[in-house]
Amino acid sequence: MADATAEYTADDLMKLEGLEGIRKRPDMYIGGRDVNGLHHLVFEIVANSVDEALAGRCDNITVEYNQDGSCTVTDDGHGIPVGMNKQTGKPGVEMVLSDLHAGGKFEGKAYNTAGGLHGIGLKAVNACSDRTVVTVWQAGKEHVIEFSRGKKTKDLEVTGDAEKTGTRVMFVPDMTIFETTDFKYATTATRLRELAFLAKGLKIHLVDHRGEGKDEIFHFKEGIKEFVAWHNRNKTKINEEVVYVHKNVNPGADEEVEVEAAFQWCDGEGELPTHTYGNYINNPFGGTHLTGFRKGLTRGLGRYITRYVEKKGKKKVVMPSGDDYREGLYAVISVKVKNPQFEGQTKVRLLNREVESAVDQVVAEAMEMYLEEHPKSAERICEHSLIAARAREAARKAREVVRKGALQTGFLASKLADCLTKKPDEAELYIVEGDSAGGSAKQGRERTFQAILPLRGKILNVEKATLAKMLQHTEIQNLIASIGTGIGVEDPSKGGFDISKLRYKKIIIMTDADVDGSHIRTLLLTFFYRQLAPLIDAGNVFVAQPPLYKVTRKKKSEYVRSDREMNDTLMRMGIEGASMRVPKDMAIGAAGREFSGAQMRSEIFERLIKLEDLASKISRKGVNPNRYYAQYNSEHKTLPTTLIFSHEKTRYFHDHQESELNKFIGERLEAGFEVMTPAEIGNRETDMDKTLDRDKVEERVEMPELAKQAADVISQLEVRGFAAWTINGRENQAEQFMLRVDEADEIPVLSLNELLQSIREQGRKGISIQRYKGLGEMNADELWDTTMDPGNRVLMKVTMEDADAADEMFTILMGDQVEPRRQFIERHALEVKNLDI
């Protein structure tokens, strides 16, 4: 506690110079020190490039994640001004990066509409980065300036000539500020895809030079109309045509609002996400544009439905409310205003009052016009809304039954083995599969804080069921009553969701490791995602990770949680007492050496395991890893960075073979073939390009980072005396390694990989391996030791970084459309492990 008697004088006041305020309180400027704050830096830079696109000066943006942990954003806009500013005597680019509230968007001269308006964005990036390098191409010259932690380390200088214009910002996030500096590809791809949808014609290229070397191009000609169609591509549509409107309200005035909206109804219960944007900035908490959209939709559709009900002569109709009109609706609302007012630097909500009435007016008019021009779709939308109203009323009654009946009939005493504590922060609920597992869990648990809820059979697939039907399902009723929060948007007093009534801080799904267990886990996750998503957002939902194997040797048992750990266990057991001899006449550097088991592990096997891991990533690019490793160039210590799957044969090119690569591509073009990357092919197919003839396309695969990682491992083996060919052997090979497993037994092996497999096989001897498929196979003590003891267990937290991606996955896997599910299975078939048939 602070000392109340301590003096507080003028000397206690501190003025933070330059960007120190941002470094001291980054949460105020970028929203936090977590992974969201980290990505906010990337999106601030991209937002500036998008502002250039809004002004008509930028067509291409490239975002790159580099191997050294840095990020580079490049655009082909006008370039940040490099001339001297009369007010400060500094180059414009230095002001933009170091002077708070300095920028070109305050008076609206250079930018009619822009997302950036506080003059903070690039300063926040600079302040929160260990190193920032900005390159500007302008007026025929290349200009470079450098900073470190917000302070200039190198003055602006001309470094060469330039024929192009634009800006490149490279930054390395400061590890002393952020909890993590690992950029997430999926998070970035989602945001960049959104921006490409919002900015018609803008091409955004995302390149990840780390790991597998991912690469995507986002380029959409129909903008947000295509955004809605893309999101709903795997759903059953109520209206096939996307409702789209684009209109300026009060053109030429200071209060001018450019409104663009696209929306479509799909079969299913609940309102789908409504994405709202102000000047291309995502406003996750909505704002005046969202309020205006809901009002306009309700007015336009409400008037039509009233006439529809009268015309059809329907009686005793439950008339829809605003929530019913939005049942199954997916919408994207984008507005542009001259003087945007956002909530906070992270711009989570749009506040401009003139936007609400503008969006309301435009959407209501568009809705009425659409309904008049599309009578068949209008009828389906009306019936959909009326059904939603009836379902809402039925669900309300069913929810009331669940709320009152479950607790009043003593359900918790008969079905749930509750814990003793009544403090939710200390309590855990294990949802287990079947009575046998439930019995072991009840016996093995710590009754003080662990509750057990056994489920009988598979629960209902809520993706396909109505809310009323779902609430009649006994196991769903048991779940809702046990968790205590209720579900739905109704008032909590009527059974609606209320997180303050959560009875357990941790809700842990614990199912068997077989196919039935996976199915039940997926059904439960579908239920939580569709009905209790706030619990996922709050970090309350977990999946238990019971061991896959029990390994017994000489009456001693240990538990193994994964196949990777199993391979490591077998290797550890196999090298006990083993050694490997390299014959003296073998033409490699290690000739004549003998390796103990520990030496084999540290000098050979650890590197082979890295190559195994890399091989799985290489395979996912359609490349045979063994053939690929055979292309290792010992002189340059490299592997091919570019592969072209020619119709004749696969061609490999190293970095030092750029001229040969360009020559080959030229020859293929002359022969009538297009050489394209997977991203370019996907982009052309997304654009529905009818001119793309796949028979005339040869795929170009770039994998510089995988090539570097694998080449580094192979060169490490070379340093230890093992030539690259020894990894997998070679044709007509006479040389052999000799593996000695005991005094009298030597096994000849042809390659290092064969040596590793032989060691693993040796590790299997004399041991018993039990693969657990059911939790009921463990006794109570085993279940406690491996899966329920907080000191030993491993829990996987269920998170939702990308709501749209989660929605798409549940729709594909659990929805009623068969074709998207078949395509998903075919696309990912090669990634399946431990298929249980």
CSV table of C-alpha atoms in Angstrom, one decimal, residues 267-270 459-467 469-470 522-531 807 809-817:
chain,number,residue,atom,x,y,z
A,267,ASP,CA,-30.4,-21.3,-43.5
A,268,GLY,CA,-29.7,-21.7,-39.8
A,269,GLU,CA,-30.5,-20.2,-36.4
A,270,GLY,CA,-28.9,-17.1,-34.8
A,459,ILE,CA,-25.1,-35.4,-28.1
A,460,LEU,CA,-27.2,-33.8,-30.7
A,461,ASN,CA,-25.5,-32.0,-33.6
A,462,VAL,CA,-26.7,-28.5,-32.9
A,463,GLU,CA,-25.4,-27.3,-36.3
A,464,LYS,CA,-28.4,-29.1,-37.9
A,465,ALA,CA,-31.0,-28.8,-35.2
A,466,THR,CA,-33.5,-26.0,-34.3
A,467,LEU,CA,-33.1,-24.3,-31.0
A,469,LYS,CA,-35.3,-29.3,-30.7
A,470,MET,CA,-31.9,-28.8,-29.1
A,522,THR,CA,-16.4,-32.2,-32.0
A,523,LEU,CA,-20.2,-32.3,-31.2
A,524,LEU,CA,-19.5,-30.7,-27.8
A,525,LEU,CA,-17.2,-28.0,-29.3
A,526,THR,CA,-20.0,-27.3,-31.9
A,527,PHE,CA,-22.4,-26.8,-29.0
A,528,PHE,CA,-20.1,-24.5,-27.1
A,529,TYR,CA,-19.3,-22.5,-30.2
A,530,ARG,CA,-22.9,-22.0,-31.4
A,531,GLN,CA,-24.5,-21.6,-28.0
A,807,ASP,CA,-17.7,-20.5,-38.5
A,809,MET,CA,-15.0,-24.9,-40.2
A,810,PHE,CA,-18.1,-25.8,-38.2
A,811,THR,CA,-20.3,-25.2,-41.2
A,812,ILE,CA,-18.2,-27.5,-43.4
A,813,LEU,CA,-17.7,-30.3,-40.9
A,814,MET,CA,-21.0,-30.3,-39.0
A,815,GLY,CA,-23.5,-28.7,-41.5
A,816,ASP,CA,-25.9,-30.3,-43.9
A,817,GLN,CA,-23.9,-29.6,-47.1
